[in-house]
JSON list of C-alpha atoms in Angstrom, two decimals:
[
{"chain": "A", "resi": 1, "resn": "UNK", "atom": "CA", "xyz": [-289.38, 58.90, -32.65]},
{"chain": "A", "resi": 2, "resn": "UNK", "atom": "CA", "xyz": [-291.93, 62.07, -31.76]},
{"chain": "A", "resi": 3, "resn": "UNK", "atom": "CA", "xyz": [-288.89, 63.67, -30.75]},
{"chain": "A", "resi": 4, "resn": "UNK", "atom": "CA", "xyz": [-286.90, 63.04, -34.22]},
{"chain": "A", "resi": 5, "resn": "UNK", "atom": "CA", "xyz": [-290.38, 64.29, -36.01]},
{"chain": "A", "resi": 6, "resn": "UNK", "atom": "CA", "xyz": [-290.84, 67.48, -34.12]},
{"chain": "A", "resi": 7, "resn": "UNK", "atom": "CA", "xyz": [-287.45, 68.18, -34.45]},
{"chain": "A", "resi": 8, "resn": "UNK", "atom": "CA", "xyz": [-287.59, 68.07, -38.12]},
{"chain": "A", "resi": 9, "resn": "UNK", "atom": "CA", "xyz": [-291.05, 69.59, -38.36]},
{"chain": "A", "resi": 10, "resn": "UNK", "atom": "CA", "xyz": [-288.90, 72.91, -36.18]},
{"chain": "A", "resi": 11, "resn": "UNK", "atom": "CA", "xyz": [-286.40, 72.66, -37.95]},
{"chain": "A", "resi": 12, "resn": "UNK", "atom": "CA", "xyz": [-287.83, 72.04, -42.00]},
{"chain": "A", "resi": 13, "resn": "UNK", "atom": "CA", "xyz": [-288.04, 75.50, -44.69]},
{"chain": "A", "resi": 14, "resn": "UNK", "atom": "CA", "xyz": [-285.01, 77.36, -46.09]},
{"chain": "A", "resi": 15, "resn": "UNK", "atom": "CA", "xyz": [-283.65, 78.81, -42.72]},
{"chain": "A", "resi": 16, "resn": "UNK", "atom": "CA", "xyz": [-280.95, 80.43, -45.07]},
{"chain": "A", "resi": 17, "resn": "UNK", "atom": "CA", "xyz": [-282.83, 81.55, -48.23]},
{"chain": "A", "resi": 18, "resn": "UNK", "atom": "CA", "xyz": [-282.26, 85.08, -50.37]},
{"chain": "A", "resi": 19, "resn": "UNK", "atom": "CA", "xyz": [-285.22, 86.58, -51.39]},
{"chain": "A", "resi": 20, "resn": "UNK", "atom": "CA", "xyz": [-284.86, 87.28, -55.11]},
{"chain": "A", "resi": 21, "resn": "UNK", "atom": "CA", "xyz": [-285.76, 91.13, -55.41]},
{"chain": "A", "resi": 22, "resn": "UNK", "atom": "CA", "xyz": [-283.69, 91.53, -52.34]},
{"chain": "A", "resi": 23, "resn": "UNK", "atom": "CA", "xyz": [-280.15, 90.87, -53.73]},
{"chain": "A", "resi": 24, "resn": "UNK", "atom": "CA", "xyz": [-278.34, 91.79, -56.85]},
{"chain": "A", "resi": 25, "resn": "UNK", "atom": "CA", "xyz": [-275.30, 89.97, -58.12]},
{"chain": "A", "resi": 26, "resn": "UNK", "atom": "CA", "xyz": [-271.42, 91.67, -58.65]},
{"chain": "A", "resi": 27, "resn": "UNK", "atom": "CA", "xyz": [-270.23, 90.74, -61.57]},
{"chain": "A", "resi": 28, "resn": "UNK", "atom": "CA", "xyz": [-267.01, 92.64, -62.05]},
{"chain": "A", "resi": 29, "resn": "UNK", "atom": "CA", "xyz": [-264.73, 94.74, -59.64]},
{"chain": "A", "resi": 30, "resn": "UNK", "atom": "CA", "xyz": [-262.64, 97.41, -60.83]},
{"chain": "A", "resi": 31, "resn": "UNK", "atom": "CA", "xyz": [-259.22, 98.78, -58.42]},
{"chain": "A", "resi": 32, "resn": "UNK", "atom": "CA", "xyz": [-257.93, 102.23, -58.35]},
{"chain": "A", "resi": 33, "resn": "UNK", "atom": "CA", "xyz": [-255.90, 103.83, -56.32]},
{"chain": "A", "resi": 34, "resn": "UNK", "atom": "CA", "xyz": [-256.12, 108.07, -56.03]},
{"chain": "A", "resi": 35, "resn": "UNK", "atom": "CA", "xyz": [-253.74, 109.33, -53.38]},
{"chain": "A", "resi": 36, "resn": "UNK", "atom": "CA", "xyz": [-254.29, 107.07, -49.82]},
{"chain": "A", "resi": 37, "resn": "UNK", "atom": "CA", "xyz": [-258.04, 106.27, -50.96]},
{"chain": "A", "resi": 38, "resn": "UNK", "atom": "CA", "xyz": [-258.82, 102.73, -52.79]},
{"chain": "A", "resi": 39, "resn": "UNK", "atom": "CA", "xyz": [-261.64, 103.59, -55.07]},
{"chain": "A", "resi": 40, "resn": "UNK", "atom": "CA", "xyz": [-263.76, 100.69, -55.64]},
{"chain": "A", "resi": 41, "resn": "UNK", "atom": "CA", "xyz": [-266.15, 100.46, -58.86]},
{"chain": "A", "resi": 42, "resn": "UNK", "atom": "CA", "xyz": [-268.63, 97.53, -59.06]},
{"chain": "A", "resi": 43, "resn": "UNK", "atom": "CA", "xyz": [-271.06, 96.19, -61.92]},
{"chain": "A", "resi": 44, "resn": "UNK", "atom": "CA", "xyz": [-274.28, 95.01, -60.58]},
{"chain": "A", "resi": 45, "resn": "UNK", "atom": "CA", "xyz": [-276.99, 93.20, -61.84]},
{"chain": "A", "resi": 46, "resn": "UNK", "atom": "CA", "xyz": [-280.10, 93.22, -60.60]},
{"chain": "A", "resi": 47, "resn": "UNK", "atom": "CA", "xyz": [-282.22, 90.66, -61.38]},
{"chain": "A", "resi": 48, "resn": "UNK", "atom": "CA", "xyz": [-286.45, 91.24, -62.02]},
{"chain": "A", "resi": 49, "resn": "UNK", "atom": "CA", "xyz": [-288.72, 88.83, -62.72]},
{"chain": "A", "resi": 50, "resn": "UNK", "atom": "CA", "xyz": [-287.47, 85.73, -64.67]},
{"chain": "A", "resi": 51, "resn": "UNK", "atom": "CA", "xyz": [-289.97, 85.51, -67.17]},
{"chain": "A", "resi": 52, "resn": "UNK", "atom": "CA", "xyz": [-289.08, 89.68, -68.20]},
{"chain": "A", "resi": 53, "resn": "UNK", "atom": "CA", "xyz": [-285.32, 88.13, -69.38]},
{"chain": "A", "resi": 54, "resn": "UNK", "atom": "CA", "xyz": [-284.14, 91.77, -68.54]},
{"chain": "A", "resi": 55, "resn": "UNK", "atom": "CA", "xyz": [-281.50, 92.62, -65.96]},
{"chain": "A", "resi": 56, "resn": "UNK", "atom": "CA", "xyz": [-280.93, 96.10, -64.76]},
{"chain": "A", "resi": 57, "resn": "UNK", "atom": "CA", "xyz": [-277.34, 96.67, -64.59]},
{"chain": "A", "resi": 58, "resn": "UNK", "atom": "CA", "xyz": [-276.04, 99.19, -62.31]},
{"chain": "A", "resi": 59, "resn": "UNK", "atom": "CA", "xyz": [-272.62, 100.45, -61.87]},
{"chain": "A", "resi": 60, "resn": "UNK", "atom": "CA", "xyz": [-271.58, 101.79, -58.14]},
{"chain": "A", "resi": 61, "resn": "UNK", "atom": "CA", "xyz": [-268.23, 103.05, -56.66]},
{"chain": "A", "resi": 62, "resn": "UNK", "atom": "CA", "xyz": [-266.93, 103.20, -53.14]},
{"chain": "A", "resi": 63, "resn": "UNK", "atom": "CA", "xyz": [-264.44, 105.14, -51.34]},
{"chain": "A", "resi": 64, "resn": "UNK", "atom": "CA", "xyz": [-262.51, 104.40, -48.28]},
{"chain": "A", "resi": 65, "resn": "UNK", "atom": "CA", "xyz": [-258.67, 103.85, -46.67]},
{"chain": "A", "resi": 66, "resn": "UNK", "atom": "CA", "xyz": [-258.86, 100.35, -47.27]},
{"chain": "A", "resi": 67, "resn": "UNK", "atom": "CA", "xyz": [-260.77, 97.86, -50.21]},
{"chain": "A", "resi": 68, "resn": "UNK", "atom": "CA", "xyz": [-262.61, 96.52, -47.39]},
{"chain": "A", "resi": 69, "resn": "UNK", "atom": "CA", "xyz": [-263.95, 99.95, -46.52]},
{"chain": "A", "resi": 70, "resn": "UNK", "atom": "CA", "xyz": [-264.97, 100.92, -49.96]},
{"chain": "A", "resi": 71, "resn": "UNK", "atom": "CA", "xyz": [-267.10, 97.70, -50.21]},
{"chain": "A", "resi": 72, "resn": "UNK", "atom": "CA", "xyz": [-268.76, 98.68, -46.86]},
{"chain": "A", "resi": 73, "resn": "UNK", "atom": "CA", "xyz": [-269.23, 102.55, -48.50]},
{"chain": "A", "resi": 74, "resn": "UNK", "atom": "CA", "xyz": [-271.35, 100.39, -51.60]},
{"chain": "A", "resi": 75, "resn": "UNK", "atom": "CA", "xyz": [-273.17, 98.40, -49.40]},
{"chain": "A", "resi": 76, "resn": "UNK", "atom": "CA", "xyz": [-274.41, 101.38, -47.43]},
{"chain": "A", "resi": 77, "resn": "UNK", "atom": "CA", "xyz": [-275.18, 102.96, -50.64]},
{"chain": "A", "resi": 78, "resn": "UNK", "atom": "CA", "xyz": [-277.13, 99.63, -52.50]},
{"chain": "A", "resi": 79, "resn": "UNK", "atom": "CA", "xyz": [-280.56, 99.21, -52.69]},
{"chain": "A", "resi": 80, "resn": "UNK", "atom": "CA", "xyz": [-280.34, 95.50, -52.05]},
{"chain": "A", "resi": 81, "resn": "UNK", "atom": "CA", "xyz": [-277.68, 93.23, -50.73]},
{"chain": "A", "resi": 82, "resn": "UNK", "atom": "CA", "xyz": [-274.65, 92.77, -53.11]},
{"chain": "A", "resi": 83, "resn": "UNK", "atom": "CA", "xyz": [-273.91, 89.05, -53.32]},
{"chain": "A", "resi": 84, "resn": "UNK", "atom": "CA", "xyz": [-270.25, 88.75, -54.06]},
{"chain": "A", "resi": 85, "resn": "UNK", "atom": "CA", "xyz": [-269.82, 85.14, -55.28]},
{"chain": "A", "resi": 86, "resn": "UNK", "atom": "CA", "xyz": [-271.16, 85.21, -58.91]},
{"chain": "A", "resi": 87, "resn": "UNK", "atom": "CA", "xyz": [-268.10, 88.22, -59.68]},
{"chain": "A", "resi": 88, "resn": "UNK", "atom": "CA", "xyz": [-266.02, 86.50, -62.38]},
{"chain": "A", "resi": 89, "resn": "UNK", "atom": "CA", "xyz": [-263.56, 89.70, -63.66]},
{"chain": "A", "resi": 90, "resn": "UNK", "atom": "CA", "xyz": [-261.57, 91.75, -61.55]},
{"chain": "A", "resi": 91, "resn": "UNK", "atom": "CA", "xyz": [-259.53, 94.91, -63.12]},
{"chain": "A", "resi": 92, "resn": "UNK", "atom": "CA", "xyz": [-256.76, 96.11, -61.22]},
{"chain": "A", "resi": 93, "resn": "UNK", "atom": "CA", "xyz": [-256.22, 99.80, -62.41]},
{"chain": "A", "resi": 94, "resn": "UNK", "atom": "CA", "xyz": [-252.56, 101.38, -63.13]},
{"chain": "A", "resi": 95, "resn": "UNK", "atom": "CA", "xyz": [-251.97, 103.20, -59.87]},
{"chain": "A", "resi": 96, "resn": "UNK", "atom": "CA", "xyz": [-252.71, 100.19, -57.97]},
{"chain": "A", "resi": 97, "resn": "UNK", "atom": "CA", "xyz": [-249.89, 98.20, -59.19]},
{"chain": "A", "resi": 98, "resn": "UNK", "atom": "CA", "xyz": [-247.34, 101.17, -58.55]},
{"chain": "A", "resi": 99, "resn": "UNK", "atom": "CA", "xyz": [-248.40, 101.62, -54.62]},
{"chain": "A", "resi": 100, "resn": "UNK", "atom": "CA", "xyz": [-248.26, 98.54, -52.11]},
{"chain": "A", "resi": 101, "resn": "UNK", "atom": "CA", "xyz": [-249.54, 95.61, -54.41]},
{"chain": "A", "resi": 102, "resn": "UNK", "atom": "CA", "xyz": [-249.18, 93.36, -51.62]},
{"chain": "A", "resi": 103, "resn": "UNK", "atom": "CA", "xyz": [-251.42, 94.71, -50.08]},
{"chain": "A", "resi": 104, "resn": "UNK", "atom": "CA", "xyz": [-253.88, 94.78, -52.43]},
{"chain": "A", "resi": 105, "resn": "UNK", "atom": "CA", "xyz": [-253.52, 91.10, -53.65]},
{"chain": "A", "resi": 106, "resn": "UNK", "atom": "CA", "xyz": [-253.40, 89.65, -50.19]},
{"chain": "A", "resi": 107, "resn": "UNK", "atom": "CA", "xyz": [-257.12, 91.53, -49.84]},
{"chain": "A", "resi": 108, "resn": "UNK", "atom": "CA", "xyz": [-258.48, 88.71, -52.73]},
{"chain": "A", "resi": 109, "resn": "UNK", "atom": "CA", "xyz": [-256.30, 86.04, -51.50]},
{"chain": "A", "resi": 110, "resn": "UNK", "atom": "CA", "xyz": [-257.81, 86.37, -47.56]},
{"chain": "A", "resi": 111, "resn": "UNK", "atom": "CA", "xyz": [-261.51, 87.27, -48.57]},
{"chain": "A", "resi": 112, "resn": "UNK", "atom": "CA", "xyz": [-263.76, 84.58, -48.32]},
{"chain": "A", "resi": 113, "resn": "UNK", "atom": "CA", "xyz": [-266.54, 86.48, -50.62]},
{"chain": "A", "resi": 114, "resn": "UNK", "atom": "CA", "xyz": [-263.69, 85.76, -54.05]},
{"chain": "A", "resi": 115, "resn": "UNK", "atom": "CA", "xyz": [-263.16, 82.68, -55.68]},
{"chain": "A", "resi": 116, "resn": "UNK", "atom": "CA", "xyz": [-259.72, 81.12, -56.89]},
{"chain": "A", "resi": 117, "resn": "UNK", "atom": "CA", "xyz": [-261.13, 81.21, -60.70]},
{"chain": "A", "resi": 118, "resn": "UNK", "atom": "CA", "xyz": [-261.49, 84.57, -59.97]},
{"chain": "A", "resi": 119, "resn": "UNK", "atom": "CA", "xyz": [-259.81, 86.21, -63.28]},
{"chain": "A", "resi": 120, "resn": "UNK", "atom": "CA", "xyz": [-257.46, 89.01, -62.80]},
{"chain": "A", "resi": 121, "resn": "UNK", "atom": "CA", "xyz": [-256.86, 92.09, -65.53]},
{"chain": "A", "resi": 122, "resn": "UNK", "atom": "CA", "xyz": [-255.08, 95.10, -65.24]},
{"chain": "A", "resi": 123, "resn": "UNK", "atom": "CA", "xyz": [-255.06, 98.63, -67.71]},
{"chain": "A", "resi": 124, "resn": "UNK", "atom": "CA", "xyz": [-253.00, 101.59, -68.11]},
{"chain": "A", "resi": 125, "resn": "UNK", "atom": "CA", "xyz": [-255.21, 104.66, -66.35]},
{"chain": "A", "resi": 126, "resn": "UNK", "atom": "CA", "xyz": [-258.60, 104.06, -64.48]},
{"chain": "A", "resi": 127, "resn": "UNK", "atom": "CA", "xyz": [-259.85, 100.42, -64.61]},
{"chain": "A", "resi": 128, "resn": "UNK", "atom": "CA", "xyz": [-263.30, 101.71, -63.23]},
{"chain": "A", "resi": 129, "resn": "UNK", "atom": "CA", "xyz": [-263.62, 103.51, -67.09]},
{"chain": "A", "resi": 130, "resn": "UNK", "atom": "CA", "xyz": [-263.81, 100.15, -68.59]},
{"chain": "A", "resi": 131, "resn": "UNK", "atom": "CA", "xyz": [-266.81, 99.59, -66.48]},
{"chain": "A", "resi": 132, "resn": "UNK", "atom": "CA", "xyz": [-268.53, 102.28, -68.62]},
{"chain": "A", "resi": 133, "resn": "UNK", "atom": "CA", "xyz": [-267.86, 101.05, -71.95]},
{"chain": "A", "resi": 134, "resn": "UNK", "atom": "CA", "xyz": [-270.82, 98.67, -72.67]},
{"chain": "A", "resi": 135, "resn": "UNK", "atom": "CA", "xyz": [-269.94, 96.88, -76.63]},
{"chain": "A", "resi": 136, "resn": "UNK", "atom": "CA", "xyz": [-272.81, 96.17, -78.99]},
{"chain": "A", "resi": 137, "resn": "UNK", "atom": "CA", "xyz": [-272.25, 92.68, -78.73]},
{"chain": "A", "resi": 138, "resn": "UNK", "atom": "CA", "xyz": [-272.66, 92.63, -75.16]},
{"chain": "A", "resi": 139, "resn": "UNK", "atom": "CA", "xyz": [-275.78, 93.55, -73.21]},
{"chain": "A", "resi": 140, "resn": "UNK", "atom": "CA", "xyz": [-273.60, 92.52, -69.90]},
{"chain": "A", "resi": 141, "resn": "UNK", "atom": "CA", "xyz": [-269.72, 93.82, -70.57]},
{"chain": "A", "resi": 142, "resn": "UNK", "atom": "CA", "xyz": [-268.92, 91.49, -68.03]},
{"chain": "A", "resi": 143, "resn": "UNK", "atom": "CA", "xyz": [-269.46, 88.44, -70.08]},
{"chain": "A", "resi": 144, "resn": "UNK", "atom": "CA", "xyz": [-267.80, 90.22, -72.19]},
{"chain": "A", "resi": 145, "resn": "UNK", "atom": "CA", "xyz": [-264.58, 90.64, -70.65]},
{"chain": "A", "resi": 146, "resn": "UNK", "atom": "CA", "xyz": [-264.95, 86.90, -69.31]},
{"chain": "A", "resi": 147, "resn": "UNK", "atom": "CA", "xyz": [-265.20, 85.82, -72.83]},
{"chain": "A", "resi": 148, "resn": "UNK", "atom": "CA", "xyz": [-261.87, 87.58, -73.53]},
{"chain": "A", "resi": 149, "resn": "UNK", "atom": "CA", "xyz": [-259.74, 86.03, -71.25]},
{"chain": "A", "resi": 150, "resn": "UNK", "atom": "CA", "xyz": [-260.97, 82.82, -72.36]},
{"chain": "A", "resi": 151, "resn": "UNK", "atom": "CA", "xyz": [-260.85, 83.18, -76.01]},
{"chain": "A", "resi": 152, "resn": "UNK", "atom": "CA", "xyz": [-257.31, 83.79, -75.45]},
{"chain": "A", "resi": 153, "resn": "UNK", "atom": "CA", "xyz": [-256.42, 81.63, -73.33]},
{"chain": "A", "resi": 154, "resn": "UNK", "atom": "CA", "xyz": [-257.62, 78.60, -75.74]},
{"chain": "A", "resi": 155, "resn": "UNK", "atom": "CA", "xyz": [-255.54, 80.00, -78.25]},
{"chain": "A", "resi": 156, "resn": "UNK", "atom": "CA", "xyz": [-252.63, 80.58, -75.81]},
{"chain": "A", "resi": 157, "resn": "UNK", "atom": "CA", "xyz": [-252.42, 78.15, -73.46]},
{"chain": "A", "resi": 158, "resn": "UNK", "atom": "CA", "xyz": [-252.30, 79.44, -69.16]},
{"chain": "A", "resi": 159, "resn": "UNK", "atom": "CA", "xyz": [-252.64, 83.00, -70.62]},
{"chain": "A", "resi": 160, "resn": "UNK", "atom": "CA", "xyz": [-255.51, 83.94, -68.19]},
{"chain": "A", "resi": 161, "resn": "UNK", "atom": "CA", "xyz": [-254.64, 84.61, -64.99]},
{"chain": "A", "resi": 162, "resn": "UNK", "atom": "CA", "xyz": [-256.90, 84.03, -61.48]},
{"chain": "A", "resi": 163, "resn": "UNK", "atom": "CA", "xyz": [-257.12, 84.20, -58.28]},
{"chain": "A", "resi": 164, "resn": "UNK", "atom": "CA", "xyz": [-255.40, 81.23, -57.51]},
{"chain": "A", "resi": 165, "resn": "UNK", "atom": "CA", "xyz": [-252.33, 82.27, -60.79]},
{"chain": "A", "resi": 166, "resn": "UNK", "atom": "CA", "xyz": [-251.66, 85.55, -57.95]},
{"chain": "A", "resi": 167, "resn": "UNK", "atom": "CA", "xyz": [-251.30, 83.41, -55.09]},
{"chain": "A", "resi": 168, "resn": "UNK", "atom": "CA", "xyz": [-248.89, 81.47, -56.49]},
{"chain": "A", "resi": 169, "resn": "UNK", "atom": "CA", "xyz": [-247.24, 84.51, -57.92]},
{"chain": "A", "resi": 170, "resn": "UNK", "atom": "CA", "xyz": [-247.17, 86.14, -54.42]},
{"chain": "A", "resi": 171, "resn": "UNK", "atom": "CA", "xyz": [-246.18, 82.95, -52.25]},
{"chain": "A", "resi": 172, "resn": "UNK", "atom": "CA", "xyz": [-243.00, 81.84, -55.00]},
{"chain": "A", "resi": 173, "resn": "UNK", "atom": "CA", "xyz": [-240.23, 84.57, -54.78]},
{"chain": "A", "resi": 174, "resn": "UNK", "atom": "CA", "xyz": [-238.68, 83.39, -57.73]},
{"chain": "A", "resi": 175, "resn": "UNK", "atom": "CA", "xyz": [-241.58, 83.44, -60.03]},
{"chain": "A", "resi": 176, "resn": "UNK", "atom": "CA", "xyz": [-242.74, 86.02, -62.37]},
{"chain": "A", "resi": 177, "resn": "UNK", "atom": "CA", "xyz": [-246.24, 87.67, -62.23]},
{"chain": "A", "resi": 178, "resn": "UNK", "atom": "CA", "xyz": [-247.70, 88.25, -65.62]},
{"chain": "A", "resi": 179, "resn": "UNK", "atom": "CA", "xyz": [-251.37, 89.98, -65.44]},
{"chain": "A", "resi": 180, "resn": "UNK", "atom": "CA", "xyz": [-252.86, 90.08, -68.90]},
{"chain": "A", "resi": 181, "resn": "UNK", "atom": "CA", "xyz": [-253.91, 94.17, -69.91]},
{"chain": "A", "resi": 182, "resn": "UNK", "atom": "CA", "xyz": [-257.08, 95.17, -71.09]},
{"chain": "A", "resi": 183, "resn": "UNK", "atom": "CA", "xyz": [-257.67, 98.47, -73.28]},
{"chain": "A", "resi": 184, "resn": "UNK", "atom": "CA", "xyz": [-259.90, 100.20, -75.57]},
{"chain": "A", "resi": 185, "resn": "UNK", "atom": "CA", "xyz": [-259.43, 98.43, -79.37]},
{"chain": "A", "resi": 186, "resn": "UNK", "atom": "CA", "xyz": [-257.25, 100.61, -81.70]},
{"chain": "A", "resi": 187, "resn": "UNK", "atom": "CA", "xyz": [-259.97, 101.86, -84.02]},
{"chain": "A", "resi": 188, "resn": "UNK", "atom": "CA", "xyz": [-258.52, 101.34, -88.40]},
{"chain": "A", "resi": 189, "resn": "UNK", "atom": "CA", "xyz": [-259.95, 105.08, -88.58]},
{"chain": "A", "resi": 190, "resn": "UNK", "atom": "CA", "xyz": [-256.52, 105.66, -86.25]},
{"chain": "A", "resi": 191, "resn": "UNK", "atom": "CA", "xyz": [-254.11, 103.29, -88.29]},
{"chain": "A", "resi": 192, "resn": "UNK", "atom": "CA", "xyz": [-255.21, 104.03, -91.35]},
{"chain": "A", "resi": 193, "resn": "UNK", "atom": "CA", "xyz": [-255.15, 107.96, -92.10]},
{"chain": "A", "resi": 194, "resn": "UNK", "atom": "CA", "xyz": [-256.87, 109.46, -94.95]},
{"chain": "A", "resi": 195, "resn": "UNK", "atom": "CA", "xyz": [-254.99, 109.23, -97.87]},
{"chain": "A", "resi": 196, "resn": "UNK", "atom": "CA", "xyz": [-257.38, 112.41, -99.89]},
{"chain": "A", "resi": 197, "resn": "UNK", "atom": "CA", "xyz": [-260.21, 114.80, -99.69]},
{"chain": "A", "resi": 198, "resn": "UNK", "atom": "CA", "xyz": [-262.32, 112.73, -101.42]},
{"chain": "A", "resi": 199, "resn": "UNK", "atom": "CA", "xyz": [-261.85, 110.04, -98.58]},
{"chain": "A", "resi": 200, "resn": "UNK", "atom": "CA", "xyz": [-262.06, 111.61, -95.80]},
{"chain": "A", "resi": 201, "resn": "UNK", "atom": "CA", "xyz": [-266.08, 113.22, -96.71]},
{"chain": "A", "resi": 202, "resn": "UNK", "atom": "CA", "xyz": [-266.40, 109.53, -97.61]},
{"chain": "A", "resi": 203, "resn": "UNK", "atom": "CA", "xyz": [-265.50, 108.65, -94.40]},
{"chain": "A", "resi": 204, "resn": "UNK", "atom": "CA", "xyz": [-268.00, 111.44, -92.50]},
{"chain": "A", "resi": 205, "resn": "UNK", "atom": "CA", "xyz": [-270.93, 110.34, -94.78]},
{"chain": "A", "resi": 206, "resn": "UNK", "atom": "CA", "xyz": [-272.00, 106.81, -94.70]},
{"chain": "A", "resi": 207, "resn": "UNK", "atom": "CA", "xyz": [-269.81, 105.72, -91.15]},
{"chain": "A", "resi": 208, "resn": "UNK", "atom": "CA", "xyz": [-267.00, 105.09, -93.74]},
{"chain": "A", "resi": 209, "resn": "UNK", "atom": "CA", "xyz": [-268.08, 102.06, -95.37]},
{"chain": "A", "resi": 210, "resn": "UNK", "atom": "CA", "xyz": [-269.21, 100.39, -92.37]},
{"chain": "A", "resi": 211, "resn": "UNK", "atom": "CA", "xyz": [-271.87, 98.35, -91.74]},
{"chain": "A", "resi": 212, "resn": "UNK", "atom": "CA", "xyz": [-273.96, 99.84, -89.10]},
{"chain": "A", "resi": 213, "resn": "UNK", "atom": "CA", "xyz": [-274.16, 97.06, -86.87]},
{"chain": "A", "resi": 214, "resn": "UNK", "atom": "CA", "xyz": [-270.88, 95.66, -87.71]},
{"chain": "A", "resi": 215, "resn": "UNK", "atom": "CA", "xyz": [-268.15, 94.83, -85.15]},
{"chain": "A", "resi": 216, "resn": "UNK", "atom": "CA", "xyz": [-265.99, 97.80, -87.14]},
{"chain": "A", "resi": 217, "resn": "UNK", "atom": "CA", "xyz": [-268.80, 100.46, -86.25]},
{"chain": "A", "resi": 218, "resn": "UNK", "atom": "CA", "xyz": [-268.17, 99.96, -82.93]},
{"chain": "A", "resi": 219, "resn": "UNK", "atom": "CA", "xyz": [-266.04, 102.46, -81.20]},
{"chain": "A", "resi": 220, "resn": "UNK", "atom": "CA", "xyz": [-266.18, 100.47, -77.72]},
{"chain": "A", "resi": 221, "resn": "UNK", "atom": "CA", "xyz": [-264.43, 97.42, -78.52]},
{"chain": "A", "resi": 222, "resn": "UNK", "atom": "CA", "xyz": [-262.36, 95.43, -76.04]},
{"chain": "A", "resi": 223, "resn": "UNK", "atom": "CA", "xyz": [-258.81, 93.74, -76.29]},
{"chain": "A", "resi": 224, "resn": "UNK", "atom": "CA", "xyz": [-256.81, 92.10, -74.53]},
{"chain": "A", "resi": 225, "resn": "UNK", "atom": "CA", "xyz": [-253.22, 93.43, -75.65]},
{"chain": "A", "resi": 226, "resn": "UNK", "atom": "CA", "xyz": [-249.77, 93.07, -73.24]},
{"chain": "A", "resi": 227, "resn": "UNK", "atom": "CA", "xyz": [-250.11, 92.56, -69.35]},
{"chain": "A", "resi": 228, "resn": "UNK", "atom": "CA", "xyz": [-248.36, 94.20, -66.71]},
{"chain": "A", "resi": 229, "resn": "UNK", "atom": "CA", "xyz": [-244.73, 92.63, -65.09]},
{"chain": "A", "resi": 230, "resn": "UNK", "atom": "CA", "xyz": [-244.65, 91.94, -61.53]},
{"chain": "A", "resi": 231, "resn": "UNK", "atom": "CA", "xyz": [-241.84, 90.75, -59.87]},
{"chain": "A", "resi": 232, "resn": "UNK", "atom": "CA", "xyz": [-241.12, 90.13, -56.06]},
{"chain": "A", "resi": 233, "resn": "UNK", "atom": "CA", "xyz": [-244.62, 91.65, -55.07]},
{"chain": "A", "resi": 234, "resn": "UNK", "atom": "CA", "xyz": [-243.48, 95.14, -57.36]},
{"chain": "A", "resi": 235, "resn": "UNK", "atom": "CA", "xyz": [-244.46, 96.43, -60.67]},
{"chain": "A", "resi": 236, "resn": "UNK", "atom": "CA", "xyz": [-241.90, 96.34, -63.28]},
{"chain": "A", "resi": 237, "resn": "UNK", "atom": "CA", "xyz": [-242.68, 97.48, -66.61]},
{"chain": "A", "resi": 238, "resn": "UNK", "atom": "CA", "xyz": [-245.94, 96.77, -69.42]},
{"chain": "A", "resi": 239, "resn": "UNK", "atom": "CA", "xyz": [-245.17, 93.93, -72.18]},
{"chain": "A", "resi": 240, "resn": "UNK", "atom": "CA", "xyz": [-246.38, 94.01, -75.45]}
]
């Protein structure tokens, strides 16, 4: 019995614990690809005190020969540990699905840091640029693009695609890959051109009719619009 208390009393306390100003959470990963070099570009939130309600948010890239490598490049270059587990949106970026996709796939599939509900975008050009755009509506853009995928997927059922969606994708040879596309929202101003004079000084003075903190004043809105093709581990074509 004194044995079975000391033990415990040796043993007892959070042997594993994470101090709280000592790590910051990824949120969202974005993949390029720029020659032989994976370029990796992270969203990180840094949580303060809990009573402040604010949250630093910090966006980081990495370089290196491998995805592996460029997450080692962040973590030599972040102020705190990067805690991996709480990262809900991954964006693959165009020139990542034209050069050894396998590859890059089998990365998320093997890591033990990603989850299977993991959700997986893709865009035409960089995908670390959406990182950038920050919407009104969003303090966190990461929510953001999480609430997205999900909106659309309850109105289209098994439209989102994760983690566990590529491995299936990867493993089947006869089954089609379909990774939903994200891109900048297709402003009316660009639809709709100016039909007189008198319109288009309307249009310069006063925001053109808009409401200044209405989702239509907002030049760095999100959509989800197409997806990317992929068939037998290979990129075929985008899908509108």
């Amino acid at each position: 019995l004194c044995l079975l208390i000391l033990i415990a009393v040796i043993n007892g306390g959070c042997w594993d614990k994470k101090e709280f100003n000592k790590i910051s959470f990824a949120t969202a990963m974005a993949v390029d690809r720029i020659d032989e070099t994976y370029q990796l570009t992270i969203k990180v939130m840094m949580p303060k005190n809990a009573s402040d309600g604010d949250y630093p948010v910090w966006v980081v890239s990495g370089n290196g020969k491998s995805i592996q490598d460029a997450m080692d490049d962040i973590s030599k270059r972040s102020p705190r540990n990067i805690y991996w587990s709480h990262m809900d949106v991954i964006i693959l970026g165009e020139n990542v699905l034209d050069n050894n996709m396998y590859q890059t796939l089998d990365f998320f599939i093997r890591g033990n840091e990603f989850r299977r509900r993991n959700y997986f975008m893709t865009t035409e050009g960089k995908a670390s640029d959406l990182l950038d755009i920050s919407p009104k509506l969003a303090k966190i853009n990461t929510f953001y693009f999480k609430s997205l995928i999900e909106d659309q997927n309850d109105m289209i059922a098994r439209s989102a695609v994760t983690l566990n969606d590529v491995l299936l994708g990867i493993s089947d040879r006869g089954r089609d890959l379909f990774i939903p596309k994200l891109q900048l929202q297709e402003s009316k101003d660009d639809m709709h051109q100016p039909q007189s004079e008198e319109e288009t000084v309307a249009k310069s003075e006063g925001n053109g009719g808009k409401e200044e903190n209405s989702i239509d004043s907002d030049d760095n809105m999100l959509e989800l619009k197409g997806g990317a093709l992929i068939k037998d581990e290979a990129f075929v074509c985008w899908v509108d």
